[in-house]
PDB file of C-alpha atoms in Angstrom:
ATOM      1  CA  MET A  51      -0.033  -0.006  -0.003  1.00 53.00           C
ATOM      2  CA  THR A  52       1.426   3.428  -1.029  1.00 57.00           C
ATOM      3  CA  TYR A  53       1.021   5.896   1.797  1.00 81.00           C
ATOM      4  CA  GLU A  54       2.556   8.944   0.141  1.00 87.00           C
ATOM      5  CA  LEU A  55       1.002  11.443  -2.257  1.00 90.00           C
ATOM      6  CA  PRO A  56       2.859  12.532  -5.415  1.00 89.00           C
ATOM      7  CA  THR A  57       5.293  15.421  -5.050  1.00 89.00           C
ATOM      8  CA  ARG A  58       3.429  18.762  -5.211  1.00 90.00           C
ATOM      9  CA  SER A  59       4.345  22.449  -5.145  1.00 92.00           C
ATOM     10  CA  LEU A  60       3.801  24.386  -1.947  1.00 93.00           C
ATOM     11  CA  THR A  61       1.066  26.408  -3.641  1.00 94.00           C
ATOM     12  CA  LEU A  62      -0.824  23.242  -4.536  1.00 94.00           C
ATOM     13  CA  VAL A  63      -0.436  21.788  -1.100  1.00 94.00           C
ATOM     14  CA  VAL A  64      -1.819  24.938   0.516  1.00 95.00           C
ATOM     15  CA  LEU A  65      -4.707  25.128  -2.038  1.00 96.00           C
ATOM     16  CA  GLU A  66      -5.787  21.518  -1.702  1.00 95.00           C
ATOM     17  CA  SER A  67      -5.578  21.453   2.101  1.00 95.00           C
ATOM     18  CA  THR A  68      -7.342  24.825   2.438  1.00 96.00           C
ATOM     19  CA  ILE A  69     -10.275  23.732   0.256  1.00 95.00           C
ATOM     20  CA  CYS A  70     -10.632  20.479   2.188  1.00 95.00           C
ATOM     21  CA  HIS A  71     -10.461  22.305   5.566  1.00 95.00           C
ATOM     22  CA  ALA A  72     -13.086  24.861   4.446  1.00 95.00           C
ATOM     23  CA  LEU A  73     -15.424  22.063   3.359  1.00 94.00           C
ATOM     24  CA  ASN A  74     -14.862  20.266   6.659  1.00 95.00           C
ATOM     25  CA  ILE A  75     -15.696  23.332   8.707  1.00 95.00           C
ATOM     26  CA  GLY A  76     -18.755  24.121   6.591  1.00 93.00           C
ATOM     27  CA  SER A  77     -20.130  20.605   6.903  1.00 93.00           C
ATOM     28  CA  LEU A  78     -19.431  20.397  10.622  1.00 94.00           C
ATOM     29  CA  VAL A  79     -20.978  23.758  11.479  1.00 93.00           C
ATOM     30  CA  GLY A  80     -23.976  23.499   9.138  1.00 91.00           C
ATOM     31  CA  ASN A  81     -25.044  19.989  10.136  1.00 92.00           C
ATOM     32  CA  ALA A  82     -24.468  20.622  13.782  1.00 93.00           C
ATOM     33  CA  MET A  83     -26.723  23.662  13.585  1.00 91.00           C
ATOM     34  CA  LEU A  84     -29.378  21.669  11.760  1.00 90.00           C
ATOM     35  CA  CYS A  85     -29.439  18.967  14.408  1.00 90.00           C
ATOM     36  CA  LEU A  86     -29.391  21.609  17.143  1.00 90.00           C
ATOM     37  CA  ALA A  87     -32.340  23.454  15.547  1.00 89.00           C
ATOM     38  CA  VAL A  88     -34.451  20.306  15.726  1.00 89.00           C
ATOM     39  CA  TYR A  89     -33.403  19.721  19.330  1.00 88.00           C
ATOM     40  CA  ARG A  90     -34.363  23.307  20.256  1.00 88.00           C
ATOM     41  CA  ASN A  91     -37.648  23.499  18.371  1.00 87.00           C
ATOM     42  CA  PRO A  92     -40.122  20.596  18.847  1.00 86.00           C
ATOM     43  CA  ARG A  93     -42.226  21.843  15.908  1.00 85.00           C
ATOM     44  CA  LEU A  94     -39.377  20.799  13.596  1.00 84.00           C
ATOM     45  CA  ARG A  95     -39.510  17.164  14.726  1.00 83.00           C
ATOM     46  CA  SER A  96     -41.805  15.980  11.975  1.00 82.00           C
ATOM     47  CA  THR A  97     -41.631  12.540  10.368  1.00 81.00           C
ATOM     48  CA  THR A  98     -40.126  13.940   7.199  1.00 79.00           C
ATOM     49  CA  ASN A  99     -37.499  15.891   9.102  1.00 83.00           C
ATOM     50  CA  LEU A 100     -36.500  12.645  10.777  1.00 87.00           C
ATOM     51  CA  TYR A 101     -34.903  11.630   7.453  1.00 86.00           C
ATOM     52  CA  ILE A 102     -33.329  15.042   7.014  1.00 86.00           C
ATOM     53  CA  ILE A 103     -31.686  14.710  10.426  1.00 89.00           C
ATOM     54  CA  ALA A 104     -30.568  11.222   9.514  1.00 90.00           C
ATOM     55  CA  LEU A 105     -28.810  12.711   6.462  1.00 88.00           C
ATOM     56  CA  SER A 106     -27.197  15.342   8.702  1.00 90.00           C
ATOM     57  CA  VAL A 107     -26.013  12.683  11.201  1.00 91.00           C
ATOM     58  CA  GLY A 108     -24.410  10.784   8.350  1.00 89.00           C
ATOM     59  CA  ASP A 109     -22.794  13.987   7.078  1.00 91.00           C
ATOM     60  CA  LEU A 110     -21.535  14.761  10.592  1.00 92.00           C
ATOM     61  CA  MET A 111     -19.989  11.285  10.719  1.00 91.00           C
ATOM     62  CA  CYS A 112     -18.093  12.076   7.544  1.00 91.00           C
ATOM     63  CA  ALA A 113     -17.142  15.549   8.821  1.00 93.00           C
ATOM     64  CA  VAL A 114     -15.766  14.157  12.113  1.00 93.00           C
ATOM     65  CA  LEU A 115     -14.239  10.816  11.088  1.00 91.00           C
ATOM     66  CA  GLU A 116     -13.287  11.115   7.410  1.00 92.00           C
ATOM     67  CA  MET A 117     -12.718  14.698   6.304  1.00 94.00           C
ATOM     68  CA  PRO A 118     -10.139  15.701   8.992  1.00 95.00           C
ATOM     69  CA  LEU A 119      -7.907  12.682   8.093  1.00 94.00           C
ATOM     70  CA  THR A 120      -8.051  13.598   4.384  1.00 95.00           C
ATOM     71  CA  PHE A 121      -7.274  17.212   5.201  1.00 95.00           C
ATOM     72  CA  TRP A 122      -4.161  16.226   7.190  1.00 95.00           C
ATOM     73  CA  THR A 123      -3.043  13.823   4.481  1.00 95.00           C
ATOM     74  CA  LEU A 124      -3.246  16.609   1.889  1.00 95.00           C
ATOM     75  CA  ALA A 125      -1.367  18.916   4.234  1.00 94.00           C
ATOM     76  CA  VAL A 126       1.544  16.643   5.088  1.00 94.00           C
ATOM     77  CA  GLY A 127       1.591  14.694   1.797  1.00 92.00           C
ATOM     78  CA  LYS A 128       1.168  11.180   3.219  1.00 92.00           C
ATOM     79  CA  TRP A 129      -1.097   8.954   5.284  1.00 93.00           C
ATOM     80  CA  VAL A 130       0.343   8.952   8.810  1.00 92.00           C
ATOM     81  CA  PHE A 131      -2.478   7.367  10.838  1.00 91.00           C
ATOM     82  CA  GLY A 132      -1.667   3.712  10.367  1.00 89.00           C
ATOM     83  CA  ASN A 133      -3.622   0.712   9.139  1.00 89.00           C
ATOM     84  CA  GLY A 134      -6.209   0.664  11.961  1.00 89.00           C
ATOM     85  CA  ALA A 135      -7.329   4.213  11.255  1.00 91.00           C
ATOM     86  CA  CYS A 136      -7.335   3.422   7.561  1.00 91.00           C
ATOM     87  CA  GLN A 137      -9.834   0.545   8.116  1.00 90.00           C
ATOM     88  CA  LEU A 138     -12.171   2.877  10.102  1.00 90.00           C
ATOM     89  CA  HIS A 139     -11.712   5.619   7.520  1.00 91.00           C
ATOM     90  CA  GLY A 140     -12.631   3.152   4.743  1.00 90.00           C
ATOM     91  CA  VAL A 141     -15.728   1.870   6.496  1.00 90.00           C
ATOM     92  CA  VAL A 142     -16.968   5.455   7.068  1.00 90.00           C
ATOM     93  CA  ASP A 143     -16.129   6.307   3.455  1.00 88.00           C
ATOM     94  CA  VAL A 144     -18.216   3.469   2.003  1.00 87.00           C
ATOM     95  CA  PHE A 145     -21.033   3.991   4.481  1.00 89.00           C
ATOM     96  CA  SER A 146     -21.251   7.709   3.719  1.00 86.00           C
ATOM     97  CA  THR A 147     -21.249   6.843   0.008  1.00 83.00           C
ATOM     98  CA  TYR A 148     -24.249   4.552  -0.008  1.00 85.00           C
ATOM     99  CA  SER A 149     -26.366   5.509   2.990  1.00 88.00           C
ATOM    100  CA  PRO A 150     -27.385   9.017   1.712  1.00 87.00           C
ATOM    101  CA  PRO A 151     -28.977   7.719  -1.559  1.00 87.00           C
ATOM    102  CA  ALA A 152     -30.947   5.079   0.386  1.00 89.00           C
ATOM    103  CA  THR A 153     -32.047   7.666   2.973  1.00 90.00           C
ATOM    104  CA  MET A 154     -33.076  10.093   0.239  1.00 88.00           C
ATOM    105  CA  ALA A 155     -35.036   7.340  -1.462  1.00 89.00           C
ATOM    106  CA  LEU A 156     -36.930   6.833   1.869  1.00 90.00           C
ATOM    107  CA  THR A 157     -37.533  10.569   2.031  1.00 88.00           C
ATOM    108  CA  ALA A 158     -38.806  10.656  -1.559  1.00 88.00           C
ATOM    109  CA  PHE A 159     -41.130   7.691  -0.898  1.00 91.00           C
ATOM    110  CA  ASN A 160     -42.333   9.482   2.254  1.00 89.00           C
ATOM    111  CA  ARG A 161     -43.284  12.508   0.084  1.00 87.00           C
ATOM    112  CA  HIS A 162     -44.908  10.189  -2.476  1.00 87.00           C
ATOM    113  CA  ILE A 163     -47.201   8.662   0.146  1.00 88.00           C
ATOM    114  CA  ARG A 164     -47.912  12.025   1.794  1.00 85.00           C
ATOM    115  CA  ILE A 165     -48.894  13.785  -1.429  1.00 84.00           C
ATOM    116  CA  VAL A 166     -50.219  11.000  -3.626  1.00 85.00           C
ATOM    117  CA  ARG A 167     -51.541   8.444  -1.116  1.00 84.00           C
ATOM    118  CA  ALA A 168     -52.375  10.680   1.785  1.00 82.00           C
ATOM    119  CA  ASP A 169     -54.905   8.218   3.248  1.00 84.00           C
ATOM    120  CA  HIS A 170     -52.140   5.660   3.874  1.00 84.00           C
ATOM    121  CA  TYR A 171     -49.571   8.082   5.256  1.00 85.00           C
ATOM    122  CA  ARG A 172     -50.130   7.596   8.949  1.00 85.00           C
ATOM    123  CA  LYS A 173     -50.274   3.817   8.577  1.00 86.00           C
ATOM    124  CA  ILE A 174     -46.979   3.588   6.577  1.00 87.00           C
ATOM    125  CA  PHE A 175     -45.004   6.490   8.053  1.00 86.00           C
ATOM    126  CA  SER A 176     -46.035   6.758  11.679  1.00 85.00           C
ATOM    127  CA  ARG A 177     -43.178   7.974  13.914  1.00 83.00           C
ATOM    128  CA  TRP A 178     -42.387   4.424  15.026  1.00 88.00           C
ATOM    129  CA  ARG A 179     -42.474   2.950  11.513  1.00 88.00           C
ATOM    130  CA  SER A 180     -40.447   5.774  10.108  1.00 88.00           C
ATOM    131  CA  LYS A 181     -37.685   4.976  12.597  1.00 88.00           C
ATOM    132  CA  VAL A 182     -37.939   1.264  11.767  1.00 91.00           C
ATOM    133  CA  TRP A 183     -37.558   1.968   8.031  1.00 90.00           C
ATOM    134  CA  LEU A 184     -34.509   4.101   8.679  1.00 91.00           C
ATOM    135  CA  PHE A 185     -32.970   1.607  11.103  1.00 92.00           C
ATOM    136  CA  CYS A 186     -33.387  -1.247   8.628  1.00 91.00           C
ATOM    137  CA  VAL A 187     -31.630   0.693   5.832  1.00 89.00           C
ATOM    138  CA  TRP A 188     -28.739   1.845   7.992  1.00 91.00           C
ATOM    139  CA  PHE A 189     -28.311  -1.325   9.975  1.00 91.00           C
ATOM    140  CA  SER A 190     -28.244  -3.604   6.925  1.00 90.00           C
ATOM    141  CA  LEU A 191     -25.515  -1.522   5.259  1.00 90.00           C
ATOM    142  CA  ALA A 192     -23.460  -1.090   8.420  1.00 90.00           C
ATOM    143  CA  GLY A 193     -23.863  -4.783   9.238  1.00 90.00           C
ATOM    144  CA  TYR A 194     -22.649  -5.827   5.767  1.00 88.00           C
ATOM    145  CA  LEU A 195     -19.621  -3.592   5.970  1.00 88.00           C
ATOM    146  CA  LEU A 196     -18.653  -4.687   9.484  1.00 88.00           C
ATOM    147  CA  ILE A 197     -19.209  -8.418   8.795  1.00 89.00           C
ATOM    148  CA  ALA A 198     -17.281  -8.163   5.489  1.00 87.00           C
ATOM    149  CA  ARG A 199     -14.323  -6.603   7.280  1.00 86.00           C
ATOM    150  CA  ILE A 200     -14.366  -8.778  10.391  1.00 88.00           C
ATOM    151  CA  THR A 201     -14.439 -11.953   8.233  1.00 88.00           C
ATOM    152  CA  ASN A 202     -11.685 -10.495   5.971  1.00 86.00           C
ATOM    153  CA  TRP A 203     -14.058 -10.636   2.985  1.00 86.00           C
ATOM    154  CA  GLN A 204     -12.931  -7.098   2.123  1.00 85.00           C
ATOM    155  CA  ARG A 205     -10.096  -4.806   3.094  1.00 86.00           C
ATOM    156  CA  TYR A 206      -9.574  -1.059   3.010  1.00 89.00           C
ATOM    157  CA  ASP A 207      -6.476   0.505   1.515  1.00 90.00           C
ATOM    158  CA  PHE A 208      -5.199   4.031   1.016  1.00 91.00           C
ATOM    159  CA  VAL A 209      -6.179   5.458  -2.423  1.00 88.00           C
ATOM    160  CA  VAL A 210      -3.715   8.072  -3.527  1.00 89.00           C
ATOM    161  CA  GLY A 211      -6.126   9.868  -5.882  1.00 87.00           C
ATOM    162  CA  PHE A 212      -8.711  10.360  -3.171  1.00 89.00           C
ATOM    163  CA  ALA A 213      -6.198  11.001  -0.336  1.00 90.00           C
ATOM    164  CA  ALA A 214      -8.496   8.657   1.563  1.00 90.00           C
ATOM    165  CA  CYS A 215      -8.966   4.994   2.372  1.00 91.00           C
ATOM    166  CA  SER A 216     -11.581   3.060   0.497  1.00 86.00           C
ATOM    167  CA  VAL A 217     -12.660  -0.530  -0.200  1.00 84.00           C
ATOM    168  CA  GLU A 218     -10.369  -2.911  -2.026  1.00 81.00           C
ATOM    169  CA  HIS A 219     -11.460  -6.419  -3.122  1.00 77.00           C
ATOM    170  CA  TYR A 220      -9.369  -9.522  -2.896  1.00 77.00           C
ATOM    171  CA  THR A 221     -10.913 -11.162  -5.988  1.00 79.00           C
ATOM    172  CA  GLU A 222     -13.023 -10.159  -8.960  1.00 77.00           C
ATOM    173  CA  ASN A 223     -15.835 -12.450  -7.779  1.00 82.00           C
ATOM    174  CA  ARG A 224     -16.043 -10.598  -4.411  1.00 82.00           C
ATOM    175  CA  LYS A 225     -15.999  -7.285  -6.238  1.00 79.00           C
ATOM    176  CA  LEU A 226     -18.890  -8.454  -8.391  1.00 80.00           C
ATOM    177  CA  ILE A 227     -20.886  -9.597  -5.348  1.00 81.00           C
ATOM    178  CA  HIS A 228     -20.196  -6.216  -3.704  1.00 81.00           C
ATOM    179  CA  TYR A 229     -21.427  -4.348  -6.740  1.00 78.00           C
ATOM    180  CA  CYS A 230     -24.502  -6.524  -7.145  1.00 79.00           C
ATOM    181  CA  PHE A 231     -25.539  -6.123  -3.483  1.00 80.00           C
ATOM    182  CA  VAL A 232     -24.446  -2.675  -2.329  1.00 81.00           C
ATOM    183  CA  VAL A 233     -24.324  -0.696  -5.549  1.00 78.00           C
ATOM    184  CA  SER A 234     -27.458  -2.102  -7.126  1.00 82.00           C
ATOM    185  CA  LEU A 235     -29.518  -1.959  -3.943  1.00 84.00           C
ATOM    186  CA  TYR A 236     -28.275   1.226  -2.226  1.00 85.00           C
ATOM    187  CA  PHE A 237     -27.694   3.211  -5.351  1.00 82.00           C
ATOM    188  CA  GLY A 238     -29.572   1.699  -8.308  1.00 83.00           C
ATOM    189  CA  VAL A 239     -32.820   0.828  -6.515  1.00 89.00           C
ATOM    190  CA  SER A 240     -32.669   4.027  -4.422  1.00 88.00           C
ATOM    191  CA  PHE A 241     -32.247   6.151  -7.515  1.00 86.00           C
ATOM    192  CA  LEU A 242     -35.217   4.490  -9.262  1.00 90.00           C
ATOM    193  CA  VAL A 243     -37.413   4.875  -6.179  1.00 91.00           C
ATOM    194  CA  ALA A 244     -36.523   8.593  -5.994  1.00 88.00           C
ATOM    195  CA  ILE A 245     -37.341   9.133  -9.705  1.00 89.00           C
ATOM    196  CA  PHE A 246     -40.649   7.235  -9.427  1.00 91.00           C
ATOM    197  CA  SER A 247     -41.637   9.053  -6.270  1.00 88.00           C
ATOM    198  CA  TYR A 248     -40.851  12.609  -7.360  1.00 87.00           C
ATOM    199  CA  TYR A 249     -42.377  12.063 -10.790  1.00 87.00           C
ATOM    200  CA  ASN A 250     -45.713  11.120  -9.208  1.00 87.00           C
ATOM    201  CA  VAL A 251     -45.397  13.768  -6.575  1.00 85.00           C
ATOM    202  CA  PHE A 252     -44.892  16.658  -8.997  1.00 84.00           C
ATOM    203  CA  GLN A 253     -47.682  15.305 -11.198  1.00 83.00           C
ATOM    204  CA  ALA A 254     -49.956  15.395  -8.158  1.00 81.00           C
ATOM    205  CA  ILE A 255     -48.803  18.904  -7.293  1.00 78.00           C
ATOM    206  CA  ARG A 256     -49.454  20.091 -10.836  1.00 76.00           C
ATOM    207  CA  ASN A 257     -52.963  18.602 -10.712  1.00 75.00           C
ATOM    208  CA  HIS A 258     -53.505  20.247  -7.307  1.00 65.00           C
ATOM    209  CA  HIS A 259     -52.582  23.656  -8.675  1.00 62.00           C
ATOM    210  CA  LEU A 260     -54.897  23.170 -11.656  1.00 58.00           C
ATOM    211  CA  GLN A 261     -57.802  22.160  -9.397  1.00 60.00           C
ATOM    212  CA  VAL A 262     -57.251  25.084  -7.025  1.00 56.00           C
ATOM    213  CA  ALA A 263     -57.029  27.517  -9.938  1.00 51.00           C
ATOM    214  CA  ALA A 264     -60.267  26.121 -11.389  1.00 52.00           C
ATOM    215  CA  ARG A 265     -62.047  26.491  -8.035  1.00 56.00           C
ATOM    216  CA  LEU A 266     -60.847  30.013  -7.466  1.00 47.00           C
ATOM    217  CA  TYR A 267     -61.912  30.958 -11.004  1.00 45.00           C
ATOM    218  CA  SER A 268     -65.424  29.576 -10.551  1.00 53.00           C
ATOM    219  CA  GLU A 269     -65.532  30.871  -6.967  1.00 47.00           C
ATOM    220  CA  SER A 270     -66.999  27.590  -5.845  1.00 44.00           C
ATOM    221  CA  THR A 271     -64.186  26.199  -3.705  1.00 45.00           C
ATOM    222  CA  THR A 272     -65.268  24.350  -0.593  1.00 47.00           C
ATOM    223  CA  SER A 273     -61.823  23.979   1.005  1.00 45.00           C
ATOM    224  CA  SER A 274     -61.320  25.645   4.294  1.00 44.00           C
ATOM    225  CA  PRO A 275     -58.346  28.058   4.700  1.00 44.00           C
ATOM    226  CA  GLN A 276     -56.700  25.663   7.122  1.00 40.00           C
ATOM    227  CA  THR A 277     -56.806  22.763   4.594  1.00 41.00           C
ATOM    228  CA  LEU A 278     -55.290  24.988   1.860  1.00 40.00           C
ATOM    229  CA  ARG A 279     -52.580  26.147   4.241  1.00 40.00           C
ATOM    230  CA  VAL A 280     -51.593  22.553   5.139  1.00 40.00           C
ATOM    231  CA  SER A 281     -51.487  21.612   1.470  1.00 57.00           C
ATOM    232  CA  VAL A 282     -49.205  24.538   0.728  1.00 68.00           C
ATOM    233  CA  GLN A 283     -46.911  23.572   3.611  1.00 69.00           C
ATOM    234  CA  GLU A 284     -46.636  19.967   2.364  1.00 71.00           C
ATOM    235  CA  ILE A 285     -45.898  21.155  -1.201  1.00 73.00           C
ATOM    236  CA  LYS A 286     -43.164  23.527   0.084  1.00 74.00           C
ATOM    237  CA  ALA A 287     -41.645  20.760   2.148  1.00 75.00           C
ATOM    238  CA  THR A 288     -41.669  18.436  -0.859  1.00 78.00           C
ATOM    239  CA  LYS A 289     -39.996  21.006  -3.118  1.00 77.00           C
ATOM    240  CA  THR A 290     -37.336  21.675  -0.469  1.00 78.00           C
ATOM    241  CA  ILE A 291     -36.481  17.999  -0.185  1.00 80.00           C
ATOM    242  CA  ALA A 292     -36.427  17.733  -3.959  1.00 82.00           C
ATOM    243  CA  PHE A 293     -33.813  20.628  -4.038  1.00 81.00           C
ATOM    244  CA  VAL A 294     -31.726  18.703  -1.408  1.00 81.00           C
ATOM    245  CA  THR A 295     -31.834  15.593  -3.592  1.00 82.00           C
ATOM    246  CA  LEU A 296     -30.933  17.512  -6.752  1.00 84.00           C
ATOM    247  CA  GLY A 297     -27.987  19.192  -5.011  1.00 84.00           C
ATOM    248  CA  PHE A 298     -26.721  15.908  -3.647  1.00 82.00           C
ATOM    249  CA  THR A 299     -27.070  14.253  -7.061  1.00 83.00           C
ATOM    250  CA  LEU A 300     -25.121  17.000  -8.835  1.00 86.00           C
ATOM    251  CA  CYS A 301     -22.279  16.759  -6.299  1.00 86.00           C
ATOM    252  CA  TRP A 302     -22.072  13.012  -6.648  1.00 84.00           C
ATOM    253  CA  ILE A 303     -22.234  12.727 -10.453  1.00 84.00           C
ATOM    254  CA  SER A 304     -18.454  12.946 -10.805  1.00 83.00           C
ATOM    255  CA  MET A 305     -17.817  10.260  -8.158  1.00 82.00           C
ATOM    256  CA  TRP A 306     -20.337   7.842  -9.688  1.00 78.00           C
ATOM    257  CA  GLY A 307     -18.927   8.423 -13.140  1.00 80.00           C
ATOM    258  CA  LEU A 308     -15.417   7.883 -11.911  1.00 81.00           C
ATOM    259  CA  SER A 309     -16.422   4.680 -10.081  1.00 73.00           C
ATOM    260  CA  LEU A 310     -18.032   3.251 -13.232  1.00 71.00           C
ATOM    261  CA  THR A 311     -15.045   4.234 -15.309  1.00 75.00           C
ATOM    262  CA  ASN A 312     -12.667   2.498 -12.969  1.00 68.00           C
ATOM    263  CA  ARG A 313     -14.890  -0.568 -12.854  1.00 64.00           C
ATOM    264  CA  PHE A 314     -14.833  -1.093 -16.607  1.00 66.00           C
ATOM    265  CA  SER A 315     -11.546   0.548 -17.622  1.00 66.00           C
ATOM    266  CA  SER A 316      -8.007   0.161 -16.283  1.00 67.00           C
ATOM    267  CA  SER A 317      -6.661   3.287 -17.898  1.00 73.00           C
ATOM    268  CA  PRO A 318      -5.159   5.729 -15.374  1.00 77.00           C
ATOM    269  CA  VAL A 319      -6.734   9.139 -14.832  1.00 81.00           C
ATOM    270  CA  PRO A 320      -5.030  12.390 -13.836  1.00 85.00           C
ATOM    271  CA  ARG A 321      -4.874  12.864 -10.079  1.00 86.00           C
ATOM    272  CA  ILE A 322      -6.926  16.110 -10.281  1.00 89.00           C
ATOM    273  CA  ILE A 323     -10.035  14.119 -11.354  1.00 90.00           C
ATOM    274  CA  PRO A 324     -10.453  11.843  -8.279  1.00 90.00           C
ATOM    275  CA  LEU A 325      -9.408  14.769  -6.037  1.00 92.00           C
ATOM    276  CA  LEU A 326     -12.165  16.992  -7.423  1.00 92.00           C
ATOM    277  CA  ALA A 327     -14.609  14.102  -7.133  1.00 90.00           C
ATOM    278  CA  ILE A 328     -13.856  13.675  -3.399  1.00 91.00           C
ATOM    279  CA  PHE A 329     -14.121  17.476  -2.916  1.00 93.00           C
ATOM    280  CA  PHE A 330     -17.562  17.464  -4.525  1.00 92.00           C
ATOM    281  CA  VAL A 331     -18.543  14.574  -2.230  1.00 89.00           C
ATOM    282  CA  PHE A 332     -17.403  16.638   0.759  1.00 92.00           C
ATOM    283  CA  LEU A 333     -19.385  19.581  -0.613  1.00 92.00           C
ATOM    284  CA  SER A 334     -22.520  17.432  -0.734  1.00 89.00           C
ATOM    285  CA  THR A 335     -22.398  17.098   3.080  1.00 88.00           C
ATOM    286  CA  SER A 336     -23.105  20.875   3.297  1.00 85.00           C
ATOM    287  CA  ILE A 337     -25.994  20.946   0.840  1.00 84.00           C
ATOM    288  CA  ASN A 338     -28.575  19.851   3.384  1.00 80.00           C
ATOM    289  CA  PRO A 339     -28.360  22.754   5.899  1.00 84.00           C
ATOM    290  CA  ILE A 340     -27.819  25.393   3.186  1.00 84.00           C
ATOM    291  CA  VAL A 341     -31.007  24.412   1.282  1.00 82.00           C
ATOM    292  CA  TYR A 342     -33.063  24.172   4.478  1.00 81.00           C
ATOM    293  CA  ALA A 343     -31.834  27.528   5.695  1.00 78.00           C
ATOM    294  CA  ALA A 344     -32.754  29.113   2.386  1.00 78.00           C
ATOM    295  CA  THR A 345     -36.195  27.546   1.908  1.00 77.00           C
ATOM    296  CA  ASN A 346     -37.603  26.560   5.353  1.00 78.00           C
ATOM    297  CA  THR A 347     -38.806  29.380   7.633  1.00 80.00           C
ATOM    298  CA  GLY A 348     -38.606  27.308  10.817  1.00 81.00           C
ATOM    299  CA  PHE A 349     -34.992  26.234  10.262  1.00 84.00           C
ATOM    300  CA  ARG A 350     -34.054  29.726   9.147  1.00 84.00           C
ATOM    301  CA  GLN A 351     -35.479  31.279  12.325  1.00 86.00           C
ATOM    302  CA  GLU A 352     -33.608  28.771  14.535  1.00 87.00           C
ATOM    303  CA  PHE A 353     -30.385  29.396  12.640  1.00 87.00           C
ATOM    304  CA  ARG A 354     -30.786  33.099  13.098  1.00 86.00           C
ATOM    305  CA  LYS A 355     -31.320  32.651  16.874  1.00 86.00           C
ATOM    306  CA  MET A 356     -28.221  30.544  17.153  1.00 85.00           C
ATOM    307  CA  VAL A 357     -26.087  33.009  15.237  1.00 82.00           C
ATOM    308  CA  LEU A 358     -27.353  35.902  17.353  1.00 81.00           C
ATOM    309  CA  CYS A 359     -26.419  34.014  20.473  1.00 77.00           C
ATOM    310  CA  PHE A 360     -22.756  34.124  19.389  1.00 63.00           C
ATOM    311  CA  LYS A 361     -22.900  37.739  18.227  1.00 59.00           C
ATOM    312  CA  PRO A 362     -20.978  39.964  20.700  1.00 56.00           C
ATOM    313  CA  LYS A 363     -23.164  42.382  22.572  1.00 50.00           C
ATOM    314  CA  ALA A 364     -22.531  46.053  22.172  1.00 47.00           C
ATOM    315  CA  LYS A 365     -20.898  47.646  25.250  1.00 49.00           C
ATOM    316  CA  VAL A 366     -23.131  50.065  27.158  1.00 42.00           C
ATOM    317  CA  SER A 367     -21.252  53.190  28.198  1.00 41.00           C
ATOM    318  CA  SER A 368     -22.340  54.917  31.350  1.00 40.00           C
ATOM    319  CA  ARG A 369     -22.089  58.647  31.792  1.00 41.00           C
ATOM    320  CA  VAL A 370     -20.526  59.865  34.982  1.00 35.00           C
TER     321      VAL A 370
END
């Protein structure tokens, strides 16, 4: 295993480590504030927000256990943390790669049931069942990764291009099994579920707007103001989550493309390509709090309160 990065100029070392450090701080602060906002405000503890908080917890895991080690590796030019830390770093890397798409698929399906099949929402996505769905997705992935490592089915090695540790397969057959189980289930199926859910959701929203417009035009609407208000809130929440999913997808396109390229081609790629891919992955961990701060009034108010708490108070001068 090669622990050292290629020789770089001082300018490049400073640039790479600074970008990584800035992404680390942004992810750490933003996701910590998002979790704290839900802790401070009980009104934000909705079933849908449960999945948003789950995404933030996964991003915090990446910001605490993965990004600092990559930053230090870029700063000193080599991996100095030993094999044990590399194994932990690799597990966190793979988990943070595949758990967000699966969690977002659950969130998209949640929106699908809430908007398209509202009569079944409380039965399928009660608070208890929502936690069970999330636990099953996370536990199955974490269990697979831990069992595969403990039984020595897989190992984690330092990847120079990413300046991080990631999964390495002993044989091609094991790699194929890994791709069939993890990639197809936690990426492929999750992606299809998200597309199916959001397609039906936005079709329903479009029909809703047309029906409301027709009722207002004919002045024969029978919906109460409270019902309309709830519908608008649900539509806004759905659009916000769709923006989160879109931002995540755009950040991960380069990594998914690179992974597929490496799977079917052995041609080397310039170091800048995997490094930019990992930077975009780190950027994706900050998308969640930024979008919610921009589009959700409740989160924005809590963020403002937290920022004002740290704002230094003006000194009051007394006249003698």
